[in-house]
Amino acid sequence: MVKFTAEELRRIMDKKNNIRNMSVIAHVDHGKSTLTDSLVAAAGIIAQEVAGDVRMTDTRADEAERGITIKSTGISLYYEMTDESLKTYKVLRQALGERIRPVLTVNKMDRCFLELQTSSSVTSKSTRRRNCCFLSAGLHGWAFTLTNFAKMYASKFGVDDESKMMERLWGENFFDPSTKKWTTKNTGSPTCKRGFVQFCYEPIKQIIINTCMNDQKDKLWPMLQKLNVTMKSDEKELMGKALMKRVMQTWLPASTALLEMMIFHLPSPATAQRRTVTQKALFMLYVSKMIPASDKGRFFAFGRVFSGRVATGMKVRIMGPNYVPGQKKDLYVKSVQRTVIWMGKKQESVEDVPCGNTVAMVGLDQFITKNATLTNEKEVDACPIRAMKFSVSPVVRVAVQCKVASDLPKLVEGLKRLAKSDPMVLCTMEESGEHIIAGAGELHLEICLKDLQEDFMGGAEIIVSPPVVSFRETVLEKSCRTVMSKSPNKHNRLYMEARPLEEGLPEAIDEGRIGPRDDPKVRSKILSEEFGWDKDLAKKIWCFGPETTGPNMWASKEGALAEENMRGICFEVCDVVLHADAIHRGGGQVIPTARRVIYASQLTAKPRLLEPVYLVEIQAPENALGGIYGVLNQKRGHVFEEMQRPGTPLYNIKAYLPVIESFGFSSTLRAATSGQAFPQCVFDHWDMMSSDPLEAGSQAAQLVLDIRKRKGLKEQMTPLSEFEDKL
């Protein structure tokens, strides 16, 4: 294995055309880690893992034969695994929204031969995607691209250009050995087969099934000799699957195919950012995560340099996610104490890091919560890079406390570190003093709690409450009348009505399409054209809430029903009477009045509860379907799609499942299907409960009562008369 010094790696990082940044997206247990680990295991690769990010430099001489001069220049690869608690299609949709180029691999190809035993035509149809770059069997360490076979067959067919041969091995291209002719349609002859099937799939099948698995070594060795595959003497003694695995790894190593895919199909920063990738350009760096350091309570600020370079001792302008150009809120100017790159399991300080590369910085953690944009100290006109909007919500919560009271400082510090290290977790403290962790689901919370105890609290024991679900409060109709509330001194009056936001508008706010920082004219145009708002009314929005960004048109952190966050409500101010004292003395008279009138508006607009709903995907054989439907029916689940995978005995089932019903769902489902069904759940949407929470005895009323008890509130809601004053 070739080992690089920090200085050598730093020189490689200047070659911006040789840098690749990538993220591996897939469902749980679909082979992300197993496949990418092949790069780590391959000779000549140094892998440096940093909280999911890996830098690899490949120096193998055989790559030079394919025109990739890695030996002399080096290739820097950065990859990151998606959180397994997220849903693949949502992460992919988000990536496409960020204009990231996708490439596809079909993994677990070995199952086609060993388990499913699908026909070549079915497999070809299943894998025939235009943007499919390679096919793999990560568990067995082999994979291939069309390049492997194009090189092999180009000379045989007298094709000088390998790319032309590659075209024949994919898509609608057929070859008939009896006539020795290529066609774009199947001629109907029994010997006419698709190029991919005849020259890629069937040779692999012959090696795996006909020789290795059937122990026909007398046929295997001549075949390998023709393929220029050399086996060691001890490897020739292997049998069955062990032999097959070693033969395929030697013939079609996964690392080669994966590296080729990265180099040829993923753009370098120089290609992806043609206008800005230069060390002389304006310095811009986006910090995407905070990584815990070995020093207690300290973090590395980890991010990517988009232009210019970052250096040790450099003064930078830090623009947080709440920074507004021209204002000083969430803005700092500080010095970078050290710039760091990872070398295996240790960190190495370097003088600077150029554009296109990722870097960890020391000394900025006190000024960055989760993400930020850095630029030059004097670039006062620079705007921040927009923070990513995650397509998940922290809807499941647990309360945590120390088993030993003396460990409380460890818990407080650990929660701070957890909140910084995970962009999707929320750590808060209730008025009762309870420490709350909110995550995207049961799996996400499980990961968070494990990190908290083992990584951030040094193994100190904690007590975790049963998980509870966050709900939202909304309204069904417009307020039945205009309500009015007076200030404590009776001099000020606020008149207000509430109404539900238009369908799709809360989601547009969640996704960042509409928000408080938008140009009022642009926002007004979207609201009028897409959601039917009056243009003049759209220009009069005071604020979004809760926390100035949420899916409501006003400040609305807690609702009147159970003090849950509001969602999808527009509060319209109809009239205001303000005494001079209220203007000069601040909000002492106005804030409590506004709270009362907002609650009154909500209660006169048919308040309702919204419950979070998971999208559940289940893959199982036909004999397990009865058990799946039975469990979903027990838990208020709703199946909306059932589809058999072509050529296989497996079915894909999609269903909606209320989050509150999801606890223990996986174990119940496995028990009902004899372990044949494994669900994948991710938050999908908010669903309005049909029952009236103000109607005694209704399901929603009981739920409101339970939430209020859990929060230590009075069991009975405050009546409307306490919020509304008579006109």
XYZ file of C-alpha atoms in Angstrom:
727
model
C 0.000 0.000 0.000
C 1.307 3.396 -0.978
C 1.309 5.862 1.903
C 1.278 9.609 1.423
C 2.651 12.300 3.660
C 0.518 15.330 4.428
C 2.681 17.394 2.082
C 2.163 14.947 -0.793
C -1.588 14.901 -0.274
C -1.645 18.679 -0.137
C 0.081 18.854 -3.543
C -2.496 16.451 -5.001
C -5.310 18.678 -3.746
C -4.168 21.445 -6.106
C -5.148 19.307 -9.093
C -8.787 20.385 -9.110
C -9.614 18.389 -12.230
C -8.771 15.217 -10.313
C -11.156 15.834 -7.402
C -14.479 14.002 -7.074
C -17.147 14.689 -4.457
C -19.934 12.158 -4.098
C -22.646 10.826 -1.807
C -23.829 7.215 -1.769
C -27.634 7.013 -1.564
C -29.517 3.755 -0.966
C -32.028 2.060 1.311
C -30.969 0.372 4.542
C -29.054 -2.884 3.910
C -28.743 -2.268 0.171
C -24.957 -2.435 0.302
C -23.687 1.154 0.494
C -20.874 0.473 2.957
C -20.033 -2.969 1.608
C -19.626 -1.737 -1.939
C -17.610 1.374 -1.138
C -15.420 -0.565 1.300
C -13.974 -2.277 -1.759
C -12.056 0.929 -2.460
C -10.584 0.861 1.019
C -9.548 -2.774 0.660
C -7.934 -2.343 -2.759
C -4.164 -2.035 -2.954
C -2.726 1.458 -3.153
C -5.631 3.283 -1.516
C -5.510 5.389 1.591
C -8.962 5.885 3.093
C -9.602 8.566 5.628
C -13.021 8.445 7.245
C -14.347 11.540 8.952
C -17.882 11.149 10.269
C -18.952 9.583 6.994
C -16.572 11.487 4.728
C -13.718 9.580 3.158
C -10.741 10.826 1.187
C -9.107 8.223 -1.022
C -6.091 8.531 -3.243
C -5.459 5.790 -5.791
C -2.002 5.262 -7.280
C -2.315 1.933 -9.060
C -0.307 1.691 -12.255
C -2.953 -0.386 -14.070
C -5.267 2.626 -14.109
C -2.733 4.473 -16.244
C -3.304 1.922 -18.968
C -6.865 3.195 -19.266
C -5.685 6.749 -19.717
C -6.103 7.807 -16.098
C -2.728 9.082 -15.011
C -3.395 8.569 -11.328
C 0.092 7.288 -10.598
C 1.673 10.625 -11.299
C -1.109 13.028 -10.331
C -3.378 11.368 -7.779
C -7.146 11.377 -7.521
C -8.862 12.820 -4.446
C -12.250 11.240 -3.791
C -14.664 12.387 -1.100
C -17.775 10.379 -0.395
C -20.472 10.439 2.237
C -23.152 7.919 3.226
C -26.702 9.157 3.585
C -28.278 8.703 6.998
C -30.041 5.346 6.987
C -33.041 6.860 8.762
C -33.799 8.902 5.652
C -35.723 7.795 2.603
C -33.742 7.192 -0.560
C -36.129 8.848 -2.969
C -36.445 11.964 -0.804
C -32.680 12.329 -0.520
C -32.365 11.773 -4.276
C -35.062 14.346 -4.988
C -33.240 16.816 -2.767
C -29.951 16.089 -4.547
C -31.563 16.627 -7.942
C -32.989 19.906 -6.649
C -29.419 20.954 -5.842
C -28.473 20.105 -9.469
C -26.211 17.234 -8.447
C -25.490 14.772 -11.233
C -26.793 11.267 -10.416
C -25.290 7.976 -11.538
C -26.790 4.567 -10.915
C -25.445 1.191 -9.897
C -27.509 -1.990 -9.691
C -26.118 -3.818 -6.658
C -26.536 -7.406 -5.404
C -26.283 -8.818 -8.920
C -25.146 -12.115 -7.376
C -28.729 -12.733 -6.245
C -29.820 -12.986 -9.887
C -27.641 -16.076 -10.222
C -27.602 -17.641 -6.758
C -31.070 -16.984 -5.319
C -33.651 -15.631 -7.741
C -32.214 -17.498 -10.724
C -33.861 -15.048 -13.088
C -33.612 -15.495 -16.830
C -31.151 -13.405 -18.783
C -33.937 -11.525 -20.559
C -35.645 -10.543 -17.280
C -32.356 -9.431 -15.720
C -31.494 -7.420 -18.799
C -34.853 -5.688 -18.697
C -34.520 -4.933 -14.975
C -31.051 -3.392 -15.304
C -31.548 -1.513 -18.574
C -31.354 2.104 -17.401
C -29.859 4.906 -19.459
C -27.788 6.304 -16.602
C -26.688 2.957 -15.149
C -22.904 3.140 -14.856
C -22.052 -0.271 -13.472
C -23.498 -3.428 -11.963
C -22.138 -4.911 -8.781
C -22.209 -7.540 -6.066
C -20.710 -5.590 -3.180
C -20.879 -8.449 -0.672
C -18.705 -10.620 -2.915
C -16.457 -7.744 -3.948
C -17.013 -7.775 -7.702
C -18.527 -5.317 -10.140
C -18.221 -4.437 -13.788
C -18.769 -1.653 -16.264
C -19.176 -2.013 -19.999
C -15.554 -0.951 -20.325
C -14.440 -4.327 -18.986
C -16.193 -6.230 -21.746
C -15.764 -3.622 -24.494
C -11.977 -3.955 -24.211
C -12.296 -7.714 -24.354
C -14.502 -7.834 -27.448
C -13.313 -4.794 -29.439
C -10.420 -6.624 -31.057
C -12.545 -9.718 -31.678
C -15.059 -7.710 -33.694
C -12.433 -5.488 -35.296
C -13.713 -2.327 -33.607
C -10.967 0.257 -33.062
C -13.084 2.563 -30.909
C -13.991 0.900 -27.603
C -16.816 3.393 -27.057
C -18.578 2.046 -30.137
C -18.276 -1.453 -28.749
C -19.708 -0.240 -25.454
C -22.774 1.104 -27.289
C -23.381 -2.337 -28.771
C -23.284 -3.936 -25.326
C -26.162 -1.831 -23.979
C -29.700 -1.000 -24.987
C -31.417 -2.147 -28.178
C -28.477 -3.885 -29.831
C -28.645 -7.570 -30.793
C -26.087 -10.011 -32.207
C -26.723 -13.238 -34.089
C -23.630 -15.515 -34.104
C -25.099 -17.586 -36.939
C -25.031 -14.584 -39.282
C -22.336 -12.651 -37.373
C -24.402 -9.482 -37.724
C -25.501 -6.749 -35.294
C -29.077 -5.409 -35.486
C -31.143 -2.911 -33.517
C -34.119 -5.306 -33.373
C -34.449 -8.946 -32.424
C -34.694 -10.894 -35.679
C -36.632 -13.702 -34.022
C -33.839 -16.191 -34.582
C -33.170 -18.413 -31.513
C -29.494 -17.473 -31.754
C -30.167 -13.703 -31.856
C -29.663 -12.216 -28.413
C -29.220 -8.808 -26.894
C -25.557 -7.751 -26.821
C -25.535 -7.278 -23.035
C -27.016 -10.730 -22.453
C -24.742 -12.568 -24.856
C -21.434 -10.897 -24.075
C -21.779 -9.738 -20.434
C -24.489 -11.546 -18.501
C -24.088 -15.075 -19.852
C -20.267 -15.207 -19.475
C -20.637 -14.168 -15.823
C -23.393 -16.729 -15.322
C -21.226 -19.391 -16.888
C -18.367 -18.619 -14.525
C -20.557 -18.427 -11.407
C -23.123 -21.188 -11.917
C -21.746 -23.586 -14.497
C -18.207 -23.847 -13.190
C -17.568 -22.373 -9.709
C -20.762 -23.405 -7.933
C -20.846 -26.805 -9.678
C -17.147 -27.409 -8.931
C -16.223 -27.912 -12.579
C -12.667 -26.700 -12.219
C -11.519 -28.557 -15.328
C -13.650 -26.131 -17.359
C -12.952 -23.134 -15.135
C -9.165 -22.911 -15.463
C -9.110 -22.726 -19.320
C -11.817 -20.050 -19.208
C -9.846 -17.969 -16.723
C -6.707 -18.364 -18.802
C -8.511 -16.864 -21.809
C -9.611 -13.976 -19.594
C -6.025 -13.412 -18.367
C -7.116 -14.164 -14.800
C -4.415 -15.759 -12.651
C -5.292 -17.572 -9.443
C -2.852 -18.360 -6.648
C -2.233 -21.977 -5.777
C -4.052 -21.797 -2.419
C -7.009 -20.057 -4.075
C -7.368 -22.951 -6.495
C -8.139 -25.196 -3.537
C -11.292 -23.235 -2.672
C -14.730 -24.724 -3.327
C -18.248 -23.486 -4.090
C -19.156 -19.952 -3.061
C -15.676 -19.210 -1.653
C -14.145 -20.119 -5.024
C -16.753 -18.108 -6.908
C -16.147 -15.051 -4.732
C -12.372 -15.136 -5.214
C -12.612 -15.751 -8.967
C -15.024 -12.855 -9.475
C -12.963 -10.514 -7.281
C -9.882 -11.286 -9.337
C -11.616 -11.044 -12.713
C -13.911 -8.058 -12.042
C -12.734 -6.217 -8.890
C -15.390 -3.883 -7.522
C -12.854 -1.180 -6.718
C -11.883 -0.815 -10.370
C -15.471 -0.415 -11.544
C -16.341 1.990 -8.738
C -13.282 4.139 -9.325
C -13.939 4.226 -13.068
C -17.514 5.326 -12.461
C -16.364 8.168 -10.224
C -13.707 9.389 -12.625
C -15.639 9.203 -15.877
C -19.209 9.946 -14.801
C -18.914 12.399 -11.909
C -17.808 15.969 -12.630
C -14.817 17.509 -10.935
C -15.381 20.820 -9.135
C -13.679 22.512 -12.083
C -16.420 21.148 -14.344
C -19.327 21.541 -11.955
C -18.409 25.153 -11.071
C -16.805 26.505 -14.190
C -17.030 30.149 -13.123
C -15.842 30.003 -9.537
C -13.304 27.209 -9.061
C -10.085 29.155 -8.891
C -7.754 29.919 -5.995
C -7.649 33.584 -7.031
C -11.429 33.978 -6.881
C -13.477 35.332 -3.994
C -13.082 32.931 -1.079
C -16.302 31.030 -0.351
C -16.604 28.005 1.919
C -19.717 26.227 3.150
C -19.588 24.501 6.547
C -22.031 21.597 6.363
C -21.400 19.817 9.659
C -19.678 20.069 12.989
C -17.485 17.089 13.955
C -16.698 16.433 17.632
C -12.995 16.797 18.443
C -11.043 14.887 21.063
C -10.902 18.051 23.188
C -13.887 18.174 25.515
C -16.688 20.271 24.061
C -14.788 21.334 20.932
C -15.689 20.734 17.295
C -14.078 20.796 13.888
C -16.015 22.951 11.422
C -16.130 20.675 8.382
C -16.964 21.982 4.920
C -16.044 22.397 1.294
C -14.076 25.218 -0.287
C -16.117 26.383 -3.276
C -13.697 29.068 -4.435
C -10.451 30.647 -3.327
C -8.597 28.940 -0.493
C -8.719 28.782 3.289
C -5.502 29.064 5.310
C -4.331 28.742 8.897
C -4.493 32.127 10.644
C -6.820 33.568 8.015
C -9.515 35.973 9.237
C -12.911 34.930 7.888
C -16.368 36.414 7.842
C -18.829 33.847 9.274
C -22.398 34.151 7.992
C -24.771 31.906 9.911
C -28.077 30.513 8.586
C -30.008 33.486 10.027
C -27.702 36.144 8.577
C -29.373 38.795 6.430
C -27.112 40.891 4.153
C -26.669 44.379 5.530
C -27.419 43.336 9.107
C -25.170 42.155 11.946
C -27.306 39.324 13.310
C -25.602 35.897 13.058
C -22.418 37.509 11.671
C -18.905 37.097 13.082
C -15.325 37.797 12.021
C -12.844 35.310 13.468
C -9.503 33.681 12.674
C -9.080 30.087 11.585
C -6.667 28.628 14.124
C -5.801 25.535 12.067
C -6.736 23.938 8.755
C -6.812 20.160 8.947
C -7.065 17.147 6.639
C -7.567 13.553 7.756
C -4.803 10.974 7.365
C -6.274 7.605 8.278
C -7.574 7.933 11.826
C -5.473 10.964 12.655
C -5.608 14.589 11.604
C -2.789 16.458 9.923
C -2.484 20.230 9.909
C -1.724 21.871 6.575
C -0.959 25.461 5.722
C -3.991 25.875 3.451
C -6.627 23.985 1.450
C -7.592 25.044 -2.096
C -10.976 25.162 -3.786
C -12.822 21.966 -4.614
C -11.584 20.137 -1.515
C -13.105 19.489 1.893
C -11.412 20.760 5.044
C -11.802 20.778 8.815
C -11.130 24.007 10.683
C -10.259 24.600 14.315
C -11.344 27.660 16.303
C -14.740 28.429 14.760
C -17.007 26.081 16.707
C -18.144 28.702 19.197
C -19.649 30.764 16.392
C -21.221 28.032 14.213
C -24.154 25.959 15.411
C -24.654 23.527 12.516
C -23.831 25.270 9.233
C -22.469 28.564 7.934
C -20.877 30.324 4.979
C -17.323 31.668 5.252
C -15.783 34.345 3.085
C -12.976 36.907 3.245
C -12.972 39.281 6.188
C -13.549 42.368 4.061
C -16.125 40.936 1.624
C -19.042 42.806 3.187
C -21.205 42.419 0.070
C -20.936 38.632 -0.044
C -24.154 36.665 0.405
C -24.351 33.346 2.284
C -24.840 30.025 0.550
C -28.395 28.939 1.256
C -28.631 26.263 3.938
C -30.112 22.953 2.815
C -33.731 22.269 3.702
C -34.015 18.684 4.912
C -37.057 16.751 3.730
C -37.660 15.207 7.147
C -39.163 16.459 10.389
C -38.163 15.663 13.989
C -41.542 14.156 14.928
C -40.527 11.564 17.551
C -39.223 12.710 20.931
C -37.797 11.191 24.082
C -36.866 12.686 27.437
C -33.409 11.786 28.773
C -31.920 12.068 32.245
C -28.822 10.840 34.038
C -28.923 7.640 36.034
C -26.338 9.179 38.343
C -27.076 12.799 39.275
C -23.410 13.763 39.211
C -23.341 13.029 35.456
C -25.676 15.947 34.688
C -22.844 18.167 33.347
C -21.901 15.317 30.975
C -25.514 15.106 29.764
C -25.795 18.851 29.160
C -22.492 18.933 27.287
C -23.337 15.738 25.399
C -26.644 17.151 24.181
C -24.855 20.259 22.901
C -22.406 18.074 20.987
C -25.189 15.892 19.596
C -27.175 18.910 18.401
C -24.122 20.289 16.605
C -23.086 17.014 15.009
C -26.494 16.033 13.567
C -28.299 18.623 11.413
C -31.678 16.897 11.842
C -31.834 16.380 15.601
C -33.362 18.908 17.981
C -32.232 19.047 21.613
C -34.301 21.253 23.907
C -35.113 21.711 27.584
C -38.719 21.982 28.720
C -39.861 24.447 31.367
C -40.102 21.449 33.689
C -36.330 20.933 33.300
C -36.664 17.809 31.140
C -34.061 17.370 28.396
C -35.773 16.441 25.115
C -34.272 14.848 21.996
C -36.424 14.990 18.847
C -35.538 12.883 15.810
C -36.937 11.820 12.443
C -38.077 8.423 13.698
C -37.406 5.437 15.908
C -34.226 4.448 14.030
C -32.871 8.010 13.972
C -33.487 8.379 17.717
C -31.806 5.048 18.374
C -28.690 6.257 16.551
C -28.780 9.620 18.365
C -29.069 8.004 21.808
C -26.203 5.638 21.034
C -23.997 8.556 19.926
C -24.999 10.595 22.980
C -24.099 7.906 25.489
C -21.054 6.328 23.865
C -19.406 9.208 22.011
C -20.470 12.366 23.826
C -20.892 11.228 27.450
C -18.015 8.776 27.762
C -20.316 5.832 28.445
C -22.229 7.449 31.323
C -25.598 5.752 31.850
C -28.803 7.563 30.950
C -32.504 6.923 31.459
C -34.669 7.309 28.370
C -38.426 7.836 28.490
C -40.771 6.003 26.122
C -40.875 7.833 22.764
C -43.676 10.315 22.173
C -44.910 11.861 18.952
C -45.105 15.565 18.147
C -48.391 16.795 16.708
C -49.356 20.086 15.065
C -52.353 22.344 15.550
C -54.239 23.785 12.590
C -57.683 25.087 11.602
C -60.327 23.691 9.257
C -62.166 26.872 8.247
C -61.997 30.640 8.446
C -62.913 32.122 11.838
C -66.664 32.336 12.220
C -66.286 35.955 13.329
C -63.693 38.654 13.934
C -62.345 38.339 17.465
C -60.937 41.102 19.643
C -58.626 41.116 22.647
C -57.745 44.014 24.924
C -54.393 44.686 26.547
C -54.042 44.388 30.343
C -54.476 48.163 30.741
C -57.523 48.074 28.391
C -56.029 50.842 26.189
C -55.007 48.638 23.230
C -57.112 46.381 21.045
C -56.274 43.800 18.386
C -58.879 42.455 15.944
C -58.041 39.231 14.116
C -59.292 36.255 12.091
C -57.644 32.905 11.350
C -57.959 30.765 8.236
C -56.213 27.685 6.822
C -53.361 28.234 4.382
C -53.968 27.032 0.848
C -53.132 23.408 -0.025
C -49.425 23.007 -0.727
C -48.407 26.364 0.772
C -47.117 24.979 4.119
C -44.978 22.505 2.167
C -43.667 25.302 -0.065
C -42.614 27.189 3.074
C -41.002 24.044 4.527
C -39.028 23.518 1.328
C -37.771 27.111 1.304
C -39.606 28.145 -1.874
C -41.402 30.839 0.110
C -39.951 32.513 3.188
C -39.292 35.709 5.118
C -36.086 36.547 3.217
C -37.674 36.477 -0.229
C -37.969 39.591 -2.313
C -41.535 40.790 -1.505
C -42.349 41.195 -5.199
C -41.164 37.686 -6.062
C -42.979 36.205 -3.071
C -46.138 38.122 -3.941
C -46.027 36.776 -7.503
C -45.708 33.159 -6.335
C -48.491 33.532 -3.779
C -50.846 35.136 -6.285
C -50.107 32.855 -9.262
C -49.776 29.518 -7.481
C -51.961 29.909 -4.407
C -54.554 32.499 -5.433
C -53.558 35.257 -3.020
C -54.458 38.871 -3.649
C -51.213 40.620 -4.668
C -51.716 43.497 -2.254
C -52.441 41.124 0.631
C -49.332 39.093 -0.203
C -47.203 42.216 0.291
C -48.523 42.708 3.816
C -47.082 39.596 5.482
C -45.565 40.613 8.823
C -43.816 37.364 9.634
C -43.703 33.587 9.365
C -43.877 31.333 12.404
C -42.848 29.616 14.532
C -39.240 30.774 14.842
C -39.790 33.324 12.006
C -39.600 30.584 9.347
C -42.399 28.061 9.957
C -45.502 27.235 7.883
C -47.786 29.890 9.397
C -48.308 33.569 8.623
C -47.604 34.959 12.109
C -45.706 33.975 15.248
C -47.280 30.664 16.239
C -45.069 28.390 18.305
C -47.755 27.039 20.632
C -51.431 26.455 19.935
C -54.456 26.816 22.196
C -55.301 23.096 22.241
C -52.198 21.492 23.746
C -49.364 23.977 23.169
C -48.139 22.035 20.135
C -46.633 23.988 17.229
C -49.171 25.407 14.819
C -49.105 24.571 11.118
C -50.914 25.829 8.050
C -52.661 28.810 9.659
C -52.849 32.384 8.379
C -53.704 34.995 11.009
C -55.092 38.160 9.448
C -55.032 41.403 11.447
C -58.338 43.133 10.746
C -57.886 46.247 12.896
C -55.609 47.681 15.589
C -56.055 50.269 18.298
C -52.757 51.186 19.956
C -52.273 53.681 22.786
C -49.114 55.820 22.706
C -47.786 54.018 25.802
C -47.782 50.695 23.933
C -45.627 52.189 21.186
C -43.108 53.873 23.487
C -42.841 51.179 26.155
C -42.438 48.161 23.865
C -44.358 44.872 23.878
C -45.388 44.584 27.525
C -48.986 45.440 26.616
C -49.071 44.162 23.031
C -47.447 40.698 23.274
C -49.898 39.145 25.757
C -52.746 40.752 23.837
C -51.476 39.259 20.568
C -51.223 35.817 22.167
C -54.811 35.986 23.410
C -56.244 37.174 20.094
C -54.324 34.520 18.149
C -55.684 31.792 20.428
C -59.199 33.205 20.101
C -58.855 33.273 16.306
C -57.738 29.640 16.292
C -60.591 28.465 18.509
C -63.197 30.187 16.298
C -61.840 28.554 13.110
C -62.661 24.897 13.942
C -59.283 23.851 15.378
C -57.934 20.453 14.459
C -54.908 18.280 15.204
C -52.423 17.182 12.534
C -50.628 13.889 13.091
C -47.352 12.927 11.375
C -47.547 10.060 8.884
C -44.807 7.739 7.666
C -44.417 6.396 4.167
C -43.717 2.687 4.633
C -42.078 0.499 1.991
C -42.072 -3.258 2.473
C -40.526 -5.929 0.273
C -41.725 -9.488 0.868
C -42.797 -12.710 -0.902
C -46.437 -13.385 -1.735
C -47.042 -15.716 1.209
C -46.256 -12.858 3.612
C -48.806 -10.409 2.191
C -51.626 -11.557 4.488
C -49.550 -10.886 7.587
C -48.487 -7.467 6.264
C -52.057 -6.342 5.581
C -53.194 -7.647 8.963
C -50.571 -5.675 10.905
C -51.179 -2.496 8.876
C -54.930 -2.721 9.499
C -54.325 -3.098 13.245
C -52.207 0.059 13.239
C -54.426 2.300 11.086
C -52.150 1.826 8.102
C -53.338 2.361 4.535
C -51.840 0.457 1.574
C -51.905 2.512 -1.615
C -49.615 0.480 -3.866
C -48.846 -3.207 -4.303
C -46.621 -4.294 -7.165
C -44.794 -7.504 -7.998
C -41.201 -7.070 -9.073
C -40.940 -8.408 -12.651
C -39.453 -11.858 -12.863
C -39.244 -12.359 -9.080
C -41.538 -13.751 -6.354
C -41.162 -10.504 -4.384
C -43.768 -7.793 -3.916
C -43.217 -4.109 -3.165
C -45.844 -2.612 -0.889
C -46.238 1.085 -0.131
C -48.442 2.278 2.696
C -49.092 5.240 4.966
C -48.722 4.640 8.699
C -49.406 7.152 11.514
C -46.145 7.747 13.360
C -47.850 7.180 16.707
C -48.632 3.614 15.563
C -45.071 2.898 14.412
C -43.497 1.942 17.743
C -42.857 -1.787 17.697
C -44.190 -1.976 14.135
C -41.064 -3.639 12.710
C -40.959 -6.419 15.309
C -44.709 -7.044 15.040
C -44.451 -7.233 11.269
C -41.524 -9.643 11.356
C -43.404 -11.870 13.808
C -46.525 -11.888 11.609
C -44.530 -12.782 8.468
C -42.035 -15.247 9.973
C -39.251 -12.734 9.454
C -39.911 -12.288 5.715
C -40.900 -8.603 5.774
C -38.639 -5.681 6.679
C -40.271 -2.220 6.599
C -38.559 1.079 5.884
C -40.328 4.087 7.373
C -39.729 7.777 6.785
C -41.780 10.854 7.570
C -43.954 11.771 4.579
C -46.683 14.265 5.480
C -49.020 15.712 8.100
C -52.578 14.353 8.120
C -55.558 16.137 9.661
C -57.453 14.089 12.236
C -61.125 14.024 11.350
C -62.511 14.250 14.892
C -63.125 17.553 16.676
C -60.774 18.143 19.640
C -63.394 20.415 21.207
C -65.984 17.618 21.201
C -65.904 15.718 24.487
C -65.144 12.025 24.097
C -63.708 12.284 20.567
C -60.392 10.640 19.659
C -58.788 14.045 19.119
C -60.095 15.334 22.473
C -58.605 12.325 24.269
C -55.306 12.864 22.459
C -55.264 16.547 23.480
C -55.895 15.467 27.080
C -53.000 12.987 26.944
C -50.623 15.607 25.514
C -51.614 18.152 28.151
C -51.069 15.605 30.946
C -47.658 14.701 29.543
C -46.657 18.366 29.451
C -47.904 19.015 32.972
C -50.619 21.410 31.772
C -54.099 21.759 33.201
C -56.268 18.953 31.875
C -58.992 21.332 30.752
C -58.213 23.721 27.913
C -58.570 27.419 28.561
C -62.014 28.418 27.248
C -62.480 30.886 24.412
C -63.983 33.454 26.796
C -60.581 33.817 28.503
C -58.946 34.921 25.247
C -61.692 37.014 23.643
C -63.069 40.307 24.888
C -66.506 41.491 23.898
C -66.667 44.036 21.093
